[in-house]
């Protein structure tokens, strides 16, 4: 005898097999028959696939519950398909060799099976035996009082009407045609408002359009039949979405006398007595704070535990892809469960479904597969789904240490409460996600600004770690790749507790660095925990609770991995998915900043090394002459300056000195600077006089072609005399003129201007001779001194002469220092040009 029936038709497309599996699973679980679900789903999946894929026709699936068995029928409209050959179980009568596989599976799994043919169709059926009831899991279904059973004299018709987003009829089943006397062709595409007679109460209730947009609604109204008569119906409306996210409304309708078929037992209609199962649960006592999801969830589980007199409760929320549950709140589970721990949505034994309310009578007899409850001491459990518009968003569970404590009525009461709280949870979660999204954007903007604000390598490493701790993790380690393919080395370590930085660094120094791996993505890293365990440091006070989940992210810049970013949290804590996604974004930005800082540091080091090579390493000591030099390159040291100086021995008793300025900066200017300094030494030691040296240098500069730069140069030769004076021979080729400070404080020019170098082929240069007496000073500078500006004011030659006038009696070093200070104090801004100062002074007494 058939005690229950469920049927559905599936179109011939690739998604039908999955839809049929879901239909059969829900039907059998709804009847409380989880024991036969797996076998039934496997057989139906194969038979429907044969029908819609191989036969190319629609498939009709009918589930019949009998007293001791379940019979399932799959009907297609291609009766020509062959049966398995009796002679060979691995070959089929059909020539294409594909049909019949489902029949072989039926013979292996079903108690009985068969094939029935009719005109234009074929039906494959099978029976599965129902096992005897054992203590375990059952699915909560409403218990209907006998007085509320359907009173129709004939069969109960359940009309199924599907409406699109605009309220137009999309689907109309045969029961709808029987109830309302409209064939499907007459109503498809028509507005539901043309048929529904919605109660109109001024100022009270929702209209039809608003009601159709609710996630779920249940109640009575009228429907106008084809003959014009209005019939009272009782309906349940559920808002659903298809695989592409398009919403629609599914309406199940029965005549008012048959309302018990659809009516929820906890619903109290006007004129009826309250539900004898007890008052509804209210998990939202008090206002809902939509700004604090964690508080709402914790309050929900605590209230669910208290209202149902449970020992423990928990609430899981689905991840964005709805494949995993994440533990978000728990009460009464004090055995070390981890917040944000994740479990697949299908976690559990074969009799569990996260989409239906269920009662677990004794977890000792049939344990749940949820790790959360392992070793918790809980014996009975009730779980209910949290759904919004038919979409699973979470699961609420309550448990107690007493077996058999809960029944179907408890599950249904909890389900009704969960239905009400689900919308508040989803709204608050969306608010939290929006807040996290805005916070993540602000965090990344701030990180980008900070990382772009420095080009120092060490500072960039420190900023990376400081951005990660404590926002993303409790500790952070940065590894950078060595040169020539060397393995990554530990470059920086930071922990939110400064006292733990050194122990953490010591542990990571003893742990092999993580391998580079792929250029993107998060990898879990267990090497630090294994090292601590191998060294017996797991329980040490310094590392206690330090090592929980650890992840490694590659630092990829310009299509290569330049380092690794390791993030860790304390034991018992897991990374949330949104934190890992944010860490990936940070690692990409940090990698580019780190690579830029590396390139900048390398360029700076190269420039500084080149700059040092263009200046004399040491100044020779000249008997009877004090010499001092001050040199300052403008900028941050990343460009080679164009100013240079030199002082060298030409022959015994005679010395050469030079101070010059090459046009521009950078490698081109550096090449001319190097050419000038080394050429001066070589040519002067060949015995050429000052004009000849500069003419040869001018020719060498012009030979550089497009790489040449013009050069201003003051070159001189000095020879100390026995009487304490010093004889000088000077050529000033386009350079600021040297100044001579006499002993009485007078300042005059020590040379006349002549053509600069690197412009003309033939230069007419002459040497100018003078003698510095004891106490006199010769000051030579570059244009970075004389062209020092503040607004429209410029220091100039006159300003420099005025400074030099006050230097009477000072040593060469003191003169250079005073000039340098005068230049810096001339304007509040730092100097923007290179600056070189060379001072020569003949002391009043000869030193030997």
mmCIF file of C-alpha atoms in Angstrom, residues 142-151 257 260 263:
data_model
loop_
_atom_site.group_PDB
_atom_site.id
_atom_site.type_symbol
_atom_site.label_atom_id
_atom_site.label_comp_id
_atom_site.label_asym_id
_atom_site.label_seq_id
_atom_site.Cartn_x
_atom_site.Cartn_y
_atom_site.Cartn_z
ATOM 1 C CA UNK A 142 5.209 18.459 11.546
ATOM 2 C CA UNK A 143 2.865 16.171 13.443
ATOM 3 C CA UNK A 144 -0.671 16.868 12.232
ATOM 4 C CA UNK A 145 -3.581 16.389 14.670
ATOM 5 C CA UNK A 146 -6.218 14.007 13.413
ATOM 6 C CA UNK A 147 -8.861 16.747 13.440
ATOM 7 C CA UNK A 148 -6.826 18.731 10.932
ATOM 8 C CA UNK A 149 -6.433 15.977 8.340
ATOM 9 C CA UNK A 150 -7.746 16.790 4.839
ATOM 10 C CA UNK A 151 -11.520 16.441 4.547
ATOM 11 C CA UNK A 257 -10.416 22.375 3.852
ATOM 12 C CA UNK A 260 -3.312 20.676 7.000
ATOM 13 C CA UNK A 263 0.073 24.448 7.213
#
